[in-house]
Short mmCIF file of C-alpha atoms in Angstrom, two decimals:
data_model
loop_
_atom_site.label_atom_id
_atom_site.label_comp_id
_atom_site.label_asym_id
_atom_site.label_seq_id
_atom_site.Cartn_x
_atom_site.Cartn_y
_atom_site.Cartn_z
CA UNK D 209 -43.88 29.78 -11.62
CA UNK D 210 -42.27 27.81 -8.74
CA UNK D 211 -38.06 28.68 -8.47
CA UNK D 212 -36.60 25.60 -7.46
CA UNK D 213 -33.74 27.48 -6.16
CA UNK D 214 -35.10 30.26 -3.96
CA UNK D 215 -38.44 27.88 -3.41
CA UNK D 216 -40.66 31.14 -4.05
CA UNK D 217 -43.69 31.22 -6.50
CA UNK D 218 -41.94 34.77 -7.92
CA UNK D 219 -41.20 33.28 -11.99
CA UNK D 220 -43.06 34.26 -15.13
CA UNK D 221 -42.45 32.38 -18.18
CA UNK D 222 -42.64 34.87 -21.20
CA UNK D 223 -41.27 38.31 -21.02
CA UNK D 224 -44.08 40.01 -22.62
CA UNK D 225 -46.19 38.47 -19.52
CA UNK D 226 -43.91 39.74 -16.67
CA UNK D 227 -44.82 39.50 -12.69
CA UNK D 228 -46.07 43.23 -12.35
CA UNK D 229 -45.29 43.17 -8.82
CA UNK D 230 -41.60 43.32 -9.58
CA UNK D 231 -40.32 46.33 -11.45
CA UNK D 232 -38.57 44.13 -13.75
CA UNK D 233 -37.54 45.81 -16.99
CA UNK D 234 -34.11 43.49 -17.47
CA UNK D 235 -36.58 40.52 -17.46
CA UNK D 236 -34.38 39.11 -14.02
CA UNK D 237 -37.19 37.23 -12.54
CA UNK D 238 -37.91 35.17 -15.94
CA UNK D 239 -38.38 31.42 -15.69
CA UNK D 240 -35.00 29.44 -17.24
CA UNK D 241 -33.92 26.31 -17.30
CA UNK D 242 -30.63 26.23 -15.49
CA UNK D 243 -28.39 22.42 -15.76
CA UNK D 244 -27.48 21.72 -12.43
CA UNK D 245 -24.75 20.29 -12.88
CA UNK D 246 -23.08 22.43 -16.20
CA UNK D 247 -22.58 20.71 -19.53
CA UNK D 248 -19.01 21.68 -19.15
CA UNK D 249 -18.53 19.94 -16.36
CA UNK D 250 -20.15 17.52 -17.42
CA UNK D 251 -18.35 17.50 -20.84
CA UNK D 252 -14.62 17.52 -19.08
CA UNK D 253 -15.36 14.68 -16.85
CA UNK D 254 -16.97 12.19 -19.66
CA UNK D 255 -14.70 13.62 -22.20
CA UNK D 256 -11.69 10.79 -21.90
CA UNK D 257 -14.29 8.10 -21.25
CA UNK D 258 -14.26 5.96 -24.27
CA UNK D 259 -17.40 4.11 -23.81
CA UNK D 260 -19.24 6.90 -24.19
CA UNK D 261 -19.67 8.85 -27.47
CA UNK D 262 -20.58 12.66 -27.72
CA UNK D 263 -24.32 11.90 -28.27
CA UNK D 264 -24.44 9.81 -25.11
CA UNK D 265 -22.67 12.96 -23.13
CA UNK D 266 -25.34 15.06 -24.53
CA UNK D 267 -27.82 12.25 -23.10
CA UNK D 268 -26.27 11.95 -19.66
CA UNK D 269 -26.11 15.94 -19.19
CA UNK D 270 -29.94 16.66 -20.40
CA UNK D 271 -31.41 13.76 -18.07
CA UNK D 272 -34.62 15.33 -16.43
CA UNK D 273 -33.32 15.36 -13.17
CA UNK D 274 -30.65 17.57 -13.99
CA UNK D 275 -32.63 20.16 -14.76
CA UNK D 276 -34.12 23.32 -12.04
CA UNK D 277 -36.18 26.06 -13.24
CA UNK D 278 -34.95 29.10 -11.60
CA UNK D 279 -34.28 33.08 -12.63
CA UNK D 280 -32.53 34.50 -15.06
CA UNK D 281 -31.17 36.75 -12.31
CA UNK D 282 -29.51 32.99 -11.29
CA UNK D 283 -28.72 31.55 -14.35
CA UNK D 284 -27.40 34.16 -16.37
CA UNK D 285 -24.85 34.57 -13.58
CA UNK D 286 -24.29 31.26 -12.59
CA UNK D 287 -23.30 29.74 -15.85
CA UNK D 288 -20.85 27.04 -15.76
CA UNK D 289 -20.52 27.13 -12.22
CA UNK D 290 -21.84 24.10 -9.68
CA UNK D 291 -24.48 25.20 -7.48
CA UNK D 292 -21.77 25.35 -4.79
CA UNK D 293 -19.29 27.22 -6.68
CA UNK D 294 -22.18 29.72 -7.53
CA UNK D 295 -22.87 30.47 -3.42
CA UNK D 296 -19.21 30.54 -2.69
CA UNK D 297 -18.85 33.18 -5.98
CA UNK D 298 -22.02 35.36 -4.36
CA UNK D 299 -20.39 35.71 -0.78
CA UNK D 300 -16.68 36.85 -2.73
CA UNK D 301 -19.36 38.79 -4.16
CA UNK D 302 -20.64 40.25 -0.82
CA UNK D 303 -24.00 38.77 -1.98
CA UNK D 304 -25.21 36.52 0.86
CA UNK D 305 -27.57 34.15 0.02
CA UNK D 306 -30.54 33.21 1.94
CA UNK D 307 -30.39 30.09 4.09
CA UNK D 308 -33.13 28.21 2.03
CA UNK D 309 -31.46 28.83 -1.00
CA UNK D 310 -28.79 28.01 -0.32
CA UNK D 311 -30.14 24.40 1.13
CA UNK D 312 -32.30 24.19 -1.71
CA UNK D 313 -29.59 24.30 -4.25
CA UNK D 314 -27.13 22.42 -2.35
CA UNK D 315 -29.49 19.70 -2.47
CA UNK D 316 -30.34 19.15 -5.64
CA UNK D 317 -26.76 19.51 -6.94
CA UNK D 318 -26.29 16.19 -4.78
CA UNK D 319 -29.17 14.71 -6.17
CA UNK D 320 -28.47 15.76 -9.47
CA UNK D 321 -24.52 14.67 -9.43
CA UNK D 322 -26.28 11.39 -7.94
CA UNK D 323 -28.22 11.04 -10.92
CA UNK D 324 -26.23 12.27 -13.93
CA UNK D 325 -23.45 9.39 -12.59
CA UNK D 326 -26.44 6.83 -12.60
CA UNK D 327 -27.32 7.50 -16.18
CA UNK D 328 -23.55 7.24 -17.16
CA UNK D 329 -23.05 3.68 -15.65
CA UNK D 330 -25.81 3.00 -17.00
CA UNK D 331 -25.08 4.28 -20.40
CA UNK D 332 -21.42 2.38 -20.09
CA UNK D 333 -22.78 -0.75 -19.19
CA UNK D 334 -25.61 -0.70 -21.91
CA UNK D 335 -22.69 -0.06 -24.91
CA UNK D 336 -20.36 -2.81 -23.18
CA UNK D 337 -23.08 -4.86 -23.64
CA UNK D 338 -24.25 -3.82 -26.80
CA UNK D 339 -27.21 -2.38 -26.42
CA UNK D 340 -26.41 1.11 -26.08
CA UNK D 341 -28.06 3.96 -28.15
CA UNK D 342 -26.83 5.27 -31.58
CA UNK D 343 -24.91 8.45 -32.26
CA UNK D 344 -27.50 10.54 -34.61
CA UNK D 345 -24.90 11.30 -36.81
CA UNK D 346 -23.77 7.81 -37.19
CA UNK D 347 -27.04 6.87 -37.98
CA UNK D 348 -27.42 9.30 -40.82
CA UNK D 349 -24.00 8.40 -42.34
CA UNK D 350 -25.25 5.22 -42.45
CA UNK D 351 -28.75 5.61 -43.98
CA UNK D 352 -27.37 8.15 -46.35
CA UNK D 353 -24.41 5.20 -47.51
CA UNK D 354 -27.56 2.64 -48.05
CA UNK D 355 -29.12 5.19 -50.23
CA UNK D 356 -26.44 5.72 -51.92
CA UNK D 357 -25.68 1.37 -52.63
CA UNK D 358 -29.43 1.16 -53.30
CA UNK D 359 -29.76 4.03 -56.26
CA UNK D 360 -31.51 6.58 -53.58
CA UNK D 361 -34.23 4.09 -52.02
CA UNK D 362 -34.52 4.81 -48.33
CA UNK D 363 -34.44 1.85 -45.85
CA UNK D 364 -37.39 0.30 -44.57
CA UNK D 365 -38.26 0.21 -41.07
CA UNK D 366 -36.96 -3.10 -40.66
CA UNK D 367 -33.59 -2.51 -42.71
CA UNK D 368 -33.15 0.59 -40.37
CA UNK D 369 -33.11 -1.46 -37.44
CA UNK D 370 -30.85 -3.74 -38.96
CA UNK D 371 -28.41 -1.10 -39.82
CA UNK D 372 -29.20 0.35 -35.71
CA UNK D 373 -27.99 -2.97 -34.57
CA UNK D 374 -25.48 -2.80 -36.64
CA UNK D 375 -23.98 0.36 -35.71
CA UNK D 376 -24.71 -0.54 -32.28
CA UNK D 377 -22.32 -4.00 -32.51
CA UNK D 378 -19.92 -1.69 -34.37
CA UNK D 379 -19.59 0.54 -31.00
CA UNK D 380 -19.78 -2.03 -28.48
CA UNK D 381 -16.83 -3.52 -30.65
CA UNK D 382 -15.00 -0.06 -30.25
CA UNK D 383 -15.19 0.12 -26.66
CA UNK D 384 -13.77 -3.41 -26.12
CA UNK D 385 -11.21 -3.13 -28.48
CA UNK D 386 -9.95 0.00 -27.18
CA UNK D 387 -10.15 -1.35 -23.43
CA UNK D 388 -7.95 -4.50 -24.94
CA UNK D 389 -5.63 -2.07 -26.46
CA UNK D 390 -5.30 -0.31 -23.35
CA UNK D 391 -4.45 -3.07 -21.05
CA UNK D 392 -2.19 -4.68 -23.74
CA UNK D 393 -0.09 -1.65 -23.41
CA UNK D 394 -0.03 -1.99 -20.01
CA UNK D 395 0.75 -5.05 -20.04
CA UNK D 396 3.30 -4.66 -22.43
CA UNK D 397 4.78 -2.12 -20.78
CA UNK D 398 5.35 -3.52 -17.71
CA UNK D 399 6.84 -6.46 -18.92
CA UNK D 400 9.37 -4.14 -20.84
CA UNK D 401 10.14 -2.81 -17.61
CA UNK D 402 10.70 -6.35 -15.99
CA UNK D 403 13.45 -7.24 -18.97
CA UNK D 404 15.27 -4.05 -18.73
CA UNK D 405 15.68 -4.86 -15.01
CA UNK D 406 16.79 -8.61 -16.05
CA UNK D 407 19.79 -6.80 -18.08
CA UNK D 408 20.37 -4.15 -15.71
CA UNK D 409 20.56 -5.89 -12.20
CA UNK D 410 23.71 -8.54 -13.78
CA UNK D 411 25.61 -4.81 -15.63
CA UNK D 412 25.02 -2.70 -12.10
CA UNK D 413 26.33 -5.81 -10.25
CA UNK D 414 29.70 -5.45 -12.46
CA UNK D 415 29.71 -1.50 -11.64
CA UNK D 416 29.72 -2.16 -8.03
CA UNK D 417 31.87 -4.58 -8.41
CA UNK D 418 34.42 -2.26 -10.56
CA UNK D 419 33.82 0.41 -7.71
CA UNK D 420 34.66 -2.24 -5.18
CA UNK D 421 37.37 -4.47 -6.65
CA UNK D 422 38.28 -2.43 -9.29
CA UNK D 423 38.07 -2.78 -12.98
CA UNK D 424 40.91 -5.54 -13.91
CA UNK D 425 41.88 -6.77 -10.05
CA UNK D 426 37.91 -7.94 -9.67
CA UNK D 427 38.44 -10.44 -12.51
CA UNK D 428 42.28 -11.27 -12.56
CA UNK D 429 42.38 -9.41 -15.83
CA UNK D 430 45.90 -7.86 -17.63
CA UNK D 431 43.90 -4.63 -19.15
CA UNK D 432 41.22 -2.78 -19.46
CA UNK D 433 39.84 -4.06 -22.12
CA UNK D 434 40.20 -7.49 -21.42
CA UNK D 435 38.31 -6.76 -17.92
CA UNK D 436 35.50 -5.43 -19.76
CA UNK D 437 36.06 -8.48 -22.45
CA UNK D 438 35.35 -10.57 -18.78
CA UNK D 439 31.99 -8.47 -17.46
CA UNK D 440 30.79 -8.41 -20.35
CA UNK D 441 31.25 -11.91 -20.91
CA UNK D 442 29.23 -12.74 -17.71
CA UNK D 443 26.62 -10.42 -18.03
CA UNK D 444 26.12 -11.86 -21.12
CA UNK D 445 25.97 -15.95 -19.86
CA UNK D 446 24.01 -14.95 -16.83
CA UNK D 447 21.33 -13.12 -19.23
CA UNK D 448 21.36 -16.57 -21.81
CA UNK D 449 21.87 -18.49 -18.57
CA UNK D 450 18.27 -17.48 -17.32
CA UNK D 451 16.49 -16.37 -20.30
CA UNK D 452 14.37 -19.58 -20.21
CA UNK D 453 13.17 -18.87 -16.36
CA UNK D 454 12.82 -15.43 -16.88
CA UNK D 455 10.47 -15.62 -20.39
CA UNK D 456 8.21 -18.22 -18.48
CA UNK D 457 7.68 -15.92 -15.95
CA UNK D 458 7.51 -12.80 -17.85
CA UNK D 459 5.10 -14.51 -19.79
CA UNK D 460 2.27 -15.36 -17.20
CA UNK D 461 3.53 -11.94 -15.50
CA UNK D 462 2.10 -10.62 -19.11
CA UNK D 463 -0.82 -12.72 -18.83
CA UNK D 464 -1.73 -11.53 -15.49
CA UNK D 465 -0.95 -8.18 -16.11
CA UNK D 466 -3.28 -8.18 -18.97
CA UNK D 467 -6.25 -9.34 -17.20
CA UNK D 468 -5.70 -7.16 -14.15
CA UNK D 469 -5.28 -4.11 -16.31
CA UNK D 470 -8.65 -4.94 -18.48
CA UNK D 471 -10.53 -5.08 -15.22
CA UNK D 472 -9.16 -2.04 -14.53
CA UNK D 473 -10.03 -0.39 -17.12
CA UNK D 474 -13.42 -1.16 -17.45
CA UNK D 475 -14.18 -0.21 -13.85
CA UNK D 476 -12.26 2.62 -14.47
CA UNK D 477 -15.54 3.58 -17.24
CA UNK D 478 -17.83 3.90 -14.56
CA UNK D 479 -18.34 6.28 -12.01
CA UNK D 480 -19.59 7.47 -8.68
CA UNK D 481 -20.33 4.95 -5.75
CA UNK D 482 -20.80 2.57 -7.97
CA UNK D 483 -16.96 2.31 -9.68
CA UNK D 484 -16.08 2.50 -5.78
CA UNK D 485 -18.23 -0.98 -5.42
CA UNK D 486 -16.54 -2.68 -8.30
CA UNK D 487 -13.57 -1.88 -6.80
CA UNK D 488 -14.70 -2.96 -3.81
CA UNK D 489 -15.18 -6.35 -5.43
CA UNK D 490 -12.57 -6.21 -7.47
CA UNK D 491 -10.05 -6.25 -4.20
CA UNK D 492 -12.62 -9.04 -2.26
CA UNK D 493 -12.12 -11.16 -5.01
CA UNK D 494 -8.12 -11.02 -5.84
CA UNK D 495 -8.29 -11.51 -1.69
CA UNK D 496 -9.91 -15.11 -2.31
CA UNK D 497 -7.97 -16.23 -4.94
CA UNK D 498 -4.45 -15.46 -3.34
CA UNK D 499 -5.82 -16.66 0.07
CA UNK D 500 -6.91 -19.90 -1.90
CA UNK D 501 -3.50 -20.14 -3.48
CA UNK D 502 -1.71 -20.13 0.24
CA UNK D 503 -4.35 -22.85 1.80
CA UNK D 504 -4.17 -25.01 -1.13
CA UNK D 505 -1.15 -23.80 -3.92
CA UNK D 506 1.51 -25.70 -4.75
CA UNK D 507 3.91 -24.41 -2.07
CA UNK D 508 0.70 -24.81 0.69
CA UNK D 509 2.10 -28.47 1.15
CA UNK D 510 5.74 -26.70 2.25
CA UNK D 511 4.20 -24.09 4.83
CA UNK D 512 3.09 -24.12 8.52
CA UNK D 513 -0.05 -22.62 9.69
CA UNK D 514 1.44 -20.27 11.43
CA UNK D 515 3.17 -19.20 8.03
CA UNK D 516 -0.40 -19.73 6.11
CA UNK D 517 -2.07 -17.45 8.95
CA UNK D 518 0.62 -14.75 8.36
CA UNK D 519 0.60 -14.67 4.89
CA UNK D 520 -3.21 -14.61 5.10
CA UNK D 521 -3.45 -11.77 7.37
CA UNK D 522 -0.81 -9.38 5.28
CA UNK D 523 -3.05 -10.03 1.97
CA UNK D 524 -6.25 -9.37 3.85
CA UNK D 525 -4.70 -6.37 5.44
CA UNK D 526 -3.00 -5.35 2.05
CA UNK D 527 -6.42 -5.51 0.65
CA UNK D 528 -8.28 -3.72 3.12
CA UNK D 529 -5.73 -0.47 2.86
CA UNK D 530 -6.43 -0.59 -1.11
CA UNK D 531 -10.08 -0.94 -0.53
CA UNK D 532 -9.47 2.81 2.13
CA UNK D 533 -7.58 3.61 -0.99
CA UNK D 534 -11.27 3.74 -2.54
CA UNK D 535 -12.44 5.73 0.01
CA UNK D 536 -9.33 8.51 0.24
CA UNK D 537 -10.03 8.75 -3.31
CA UNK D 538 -13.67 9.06 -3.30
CA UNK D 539 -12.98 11.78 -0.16
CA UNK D 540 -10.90 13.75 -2.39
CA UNK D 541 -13.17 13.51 -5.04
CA UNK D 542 -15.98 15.82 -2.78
CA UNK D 543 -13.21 18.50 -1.75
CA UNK D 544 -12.18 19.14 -5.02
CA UNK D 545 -9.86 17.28 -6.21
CA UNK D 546 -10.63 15.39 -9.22
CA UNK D 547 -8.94 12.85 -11.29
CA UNK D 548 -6.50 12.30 -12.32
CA UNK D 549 -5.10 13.66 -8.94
CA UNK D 550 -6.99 12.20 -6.22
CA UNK D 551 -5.85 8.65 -8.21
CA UNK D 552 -2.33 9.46 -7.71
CA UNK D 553 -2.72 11.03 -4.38
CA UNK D 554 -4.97 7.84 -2.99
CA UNK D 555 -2.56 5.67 -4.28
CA UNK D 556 0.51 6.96 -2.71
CA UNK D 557 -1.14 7.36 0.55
CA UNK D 558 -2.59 3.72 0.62
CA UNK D 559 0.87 3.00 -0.59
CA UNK D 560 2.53 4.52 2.11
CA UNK D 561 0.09 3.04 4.49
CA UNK D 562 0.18 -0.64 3.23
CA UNK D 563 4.11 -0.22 3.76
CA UNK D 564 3.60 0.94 7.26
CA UNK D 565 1.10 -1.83 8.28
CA UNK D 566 2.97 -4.31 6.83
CA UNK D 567 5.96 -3.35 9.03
CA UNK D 568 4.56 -3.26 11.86
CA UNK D 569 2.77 -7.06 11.38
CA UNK D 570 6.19 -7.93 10.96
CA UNK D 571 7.49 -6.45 14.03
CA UNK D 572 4.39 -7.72 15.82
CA UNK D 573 4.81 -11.66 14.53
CA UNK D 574 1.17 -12.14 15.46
CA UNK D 575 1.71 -16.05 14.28
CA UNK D 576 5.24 -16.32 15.65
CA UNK D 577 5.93 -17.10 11.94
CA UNK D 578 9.06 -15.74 12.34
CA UNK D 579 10.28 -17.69 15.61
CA UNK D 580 9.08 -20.54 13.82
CA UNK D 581 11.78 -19.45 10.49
CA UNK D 582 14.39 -19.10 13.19
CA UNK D 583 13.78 -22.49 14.94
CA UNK D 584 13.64 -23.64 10.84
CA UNK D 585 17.17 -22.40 10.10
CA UNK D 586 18.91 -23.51 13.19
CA UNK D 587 17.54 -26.98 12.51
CA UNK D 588 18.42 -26.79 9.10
CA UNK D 589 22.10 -25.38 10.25
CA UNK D 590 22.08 -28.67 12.80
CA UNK D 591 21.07 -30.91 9.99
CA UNK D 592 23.79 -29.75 7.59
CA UNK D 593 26.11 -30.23 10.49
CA UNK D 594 25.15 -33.46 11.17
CA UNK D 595 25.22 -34.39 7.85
CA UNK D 596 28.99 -33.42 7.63
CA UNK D 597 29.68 -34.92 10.77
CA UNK D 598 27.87 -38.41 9.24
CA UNK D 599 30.37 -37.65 5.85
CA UNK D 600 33.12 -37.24 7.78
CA UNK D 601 32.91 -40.25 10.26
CA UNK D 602 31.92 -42.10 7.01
CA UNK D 603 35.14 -41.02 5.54
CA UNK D 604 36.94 -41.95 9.09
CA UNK D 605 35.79 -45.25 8.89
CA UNK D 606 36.82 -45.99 5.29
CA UNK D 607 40.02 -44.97 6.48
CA UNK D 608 40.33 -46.29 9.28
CA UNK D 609 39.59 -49.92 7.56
CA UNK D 610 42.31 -49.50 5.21
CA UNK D 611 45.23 -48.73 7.97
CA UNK D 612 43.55 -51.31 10.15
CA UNK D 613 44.05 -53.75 7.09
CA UNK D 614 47.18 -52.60 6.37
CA UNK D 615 48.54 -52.62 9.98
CA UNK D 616 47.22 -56.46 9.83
CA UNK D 617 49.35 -57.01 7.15
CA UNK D 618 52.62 -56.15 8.90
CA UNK D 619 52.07 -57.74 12.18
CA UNK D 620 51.13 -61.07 10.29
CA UNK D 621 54.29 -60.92 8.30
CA UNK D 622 56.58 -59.79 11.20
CA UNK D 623 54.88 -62.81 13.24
CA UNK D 624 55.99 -65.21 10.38
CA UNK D 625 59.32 -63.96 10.43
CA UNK D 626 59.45 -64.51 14.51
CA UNK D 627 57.58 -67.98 14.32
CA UNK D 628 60.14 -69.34 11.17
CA UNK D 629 63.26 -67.89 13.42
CA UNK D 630 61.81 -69.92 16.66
CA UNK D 631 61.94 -73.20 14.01
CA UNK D 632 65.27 -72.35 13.13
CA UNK D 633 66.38 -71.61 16.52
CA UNK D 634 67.95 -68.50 14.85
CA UNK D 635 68.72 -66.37 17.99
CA UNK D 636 69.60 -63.07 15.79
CA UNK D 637 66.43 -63.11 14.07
CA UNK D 638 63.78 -63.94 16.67
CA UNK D 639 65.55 -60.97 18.47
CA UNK D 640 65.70 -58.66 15.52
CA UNK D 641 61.70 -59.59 14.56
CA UNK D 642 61.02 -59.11 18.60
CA UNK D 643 62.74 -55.65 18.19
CA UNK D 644 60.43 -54.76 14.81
CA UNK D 645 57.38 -55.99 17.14
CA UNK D 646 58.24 -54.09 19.76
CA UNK D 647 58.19 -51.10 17.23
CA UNK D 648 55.40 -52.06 15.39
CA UNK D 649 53.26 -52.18 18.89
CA UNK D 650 54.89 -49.07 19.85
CA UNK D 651 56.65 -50.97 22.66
CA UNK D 652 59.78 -47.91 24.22
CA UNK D 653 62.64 -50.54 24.62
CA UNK D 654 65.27 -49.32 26.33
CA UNK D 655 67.65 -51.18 23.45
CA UNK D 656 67.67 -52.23 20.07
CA UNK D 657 70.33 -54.87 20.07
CA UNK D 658 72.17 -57.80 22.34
CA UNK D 659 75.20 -55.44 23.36
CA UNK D 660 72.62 -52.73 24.43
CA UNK D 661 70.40 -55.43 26.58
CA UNK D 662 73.29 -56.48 28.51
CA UNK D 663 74.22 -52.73 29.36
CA UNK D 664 70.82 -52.50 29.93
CA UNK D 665 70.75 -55.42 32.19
CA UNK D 666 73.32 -54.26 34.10
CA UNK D 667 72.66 -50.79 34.96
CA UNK D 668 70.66 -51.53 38.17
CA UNK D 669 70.22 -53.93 40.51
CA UNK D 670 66.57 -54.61 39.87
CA UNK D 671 64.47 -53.56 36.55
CA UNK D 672 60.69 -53.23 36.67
CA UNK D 673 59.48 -53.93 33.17
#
């Protein structure tokens, strides 16, 4: 028999028909059928999937193309080993394998991994979808219950498929339910993190505050206790205060944070390039919708293009680091390090990189957004100016009326009190109401009565007025 393995025609298939060439007593050059990629492995990397039950694992892992005939020499060693952790074990070993072995089995443990993670998303999407196969056991629980409601009479052939599709609606109601569950706790969870933060941010302002201020002279208070009467007391209306706001929000943050997580979680069921594509699609497609929301949202009306084509460009560029997210992950993934670890590890590093590139877009102003925010807030700054220039001459002029109407006043009655001394021919008082004009206009006489005038008159020869 042919070794896939070695490629050599050296295999016999019963041991009481042996190869006689070979002086083979321990039965090493037998022909066995090795997994290629080992049921345990196989086992710990489906085991937390919940779309797939153990009689679909046992499906997945006995697929025909994960399946080599080789030696018992080979197998019995190999074990649960991957074909490349059996050739690095046999050079540790100081047992160097041939170069065509070691192509051959190289090679088919791609082909194989390639396959076994084809028949899984496949297996996934067929029980999302309900029509995924049913767990033998189930089945026989079931048939053995019908019995058992019928007094012992077995089902027909079409009541067994009825009771299949049953139990296969029954699953595919598992799976989505548990995926609901999931992202509700998500969901839920962040959403308890958001209102802790909505009490916390208004009591750590107080502590800094207290550290700053200190704990009675930052509020005017007598004691201790009736400072902390006072923080409290804030904290307190600035919670109620925004409550409304914040429950709106938190709300549609739920919402969102429900959906998001769902997707999440189904795409996290699958595996292999093809969870990488759904992710793929997954980022192209929350790129579109938050692109649409800056060219046409509600606050699109309020923005410049050179703000649209910034915000634009850090979404797209967000994006495209998560997407190499994918890929560090997936890289990871072939050196060795498996999940959950190359998720945490691909994360942080697209984290760190998303941070970095959105930095240096900043620095770079590619849009001149933010000359255009600068220019924004000194116009804004001259607008509020001139508006308080416009209030205050507004103000001037309201005042100015009422002292102009008020100075109008007194002239008018010091000019009656001139014009009814001229009638009179009362020389004291058209000279005392000349004097209060004089004042009134501001006019520096030199006197303020007859006896000063004459002095006045006399002191030089000739007076320019």
């Amino acid at each position: 028999m042919h070794d896939d393995y070695t490629g050599k025609d050296n295999l016999y298939l019963r041991q009481d028909n042996p190869n006689k060439r070979y002086n083979d007593e321990t039965h090493r050059k037998q022909a066995q059928p090795d997994h290629i990629v080992p049921l345990k492995q196989i086992h710990d990397k489906f085991k937390s999937n919940y779309a797939l039950d153990d009689s679909d694992i046992k499906r997945i892992a006995n697929i025909e193309d994960n399946f080599a005939v080789t030696s018992a020499e080979i197998n019995q060693v190999k074990k649960e080993m991957s074909n490349k952790e059996y050739i690095r074990w046999m050079e540790e070993h100081g047992q160097q394998l041939d170069a065509q072995t070691r192509k051959n089995m190289l090679e088919l443990q791609k082909s194989a991994e390639k396959a076994v993670d084809s028949k899984a998303n496949e297996t996934v999407a067929k029980n999302l979808m309900g029509r995924g196969e049913v767990n033998n056991e189930t089945m026989k629980a079931a048939i053995e219950r019908f019995k058992q409601e019928n007094g012992g009479e077995a089902p027909t052939k079409e009541q067994r498929q009825e009771i299949e599709e049953q139990l296969r609606k029954e699953k595919t109601g598992q799976i989505r339910g548990t995926a609901a569950k999931n992202a509700a706790s998500q969901a839920k969870d962040y959403a308890v993190g958001n209102l802790i933060l909505f009490i916390v941010k208004p009591i750590y302002y107080e502590i800094g505050d207290i550290f700053k201020n200190g704990l009675q002279e930052g509020v005017g208070a007598g004691s201790g206790m009736e400072a902390l009467k006072i923080r409290f007391g804030r904290v307190k209306h600035h919670v109620l205060t925004h409550a409304k706001g914040f429950l709106g929000d938190n709300i549609w943050e739920f919402v969102k944070g429900f959906v998001s997580s769902l997707i999440e979680g189904i795409v996290s069921l699958f595996v292999g390039v093809f969870k990488q594509i759904l992710k793929v699609i997954k980022e192209g497609i929350k790129i579109f919708v938050q692109s649409a929301k800056v060219l046409f949202g509600e606050d699109s009306k309020e923005m410049t293009p050179a703000q649209k084509g910034d915000a634009i460009i850090k979404i797209i560029g967000g994006s495209v680091l998560a997407i190499s997210g994918v890929a560090v992950e997936s890289l990871l993934n072939k050196i060795g390090i498996g999940e959950p670890w190359s998720v945490v590890l691909a994360t942080m590093i697209s984290g760190i990189a998303s941070a970095l590139f959105m930095y240096v877009l900043d620095k770079a102003d590619i849009f001149s957004a933010k000359a255009e925010n600068r220019r924004d807030r000194i116009i804004e700054i001259f607008d509020e100016r001139i508006k308080d220039i416009n209030e205050a001459a507004e103000t001037c002029n309201i005042v100015a009326i009422e002292t102009f109407k008020k100075q109008r006043e007194q002239f008018e009655e010091i000019n009656e009190e001139i014009e009814e001394a001229l009638k009179t021919k009362d020389a004291a008082a058209i000279n005392e109401g000349l004097y209060r004009m004089a004042d009134f206009m501001n006019v520096d006489l030199p006197y303020s009565n007859t006896d000063e005038f004459c002095d006045y008159m006399d002191s030089d020869d000739a007076i320019s007025l």
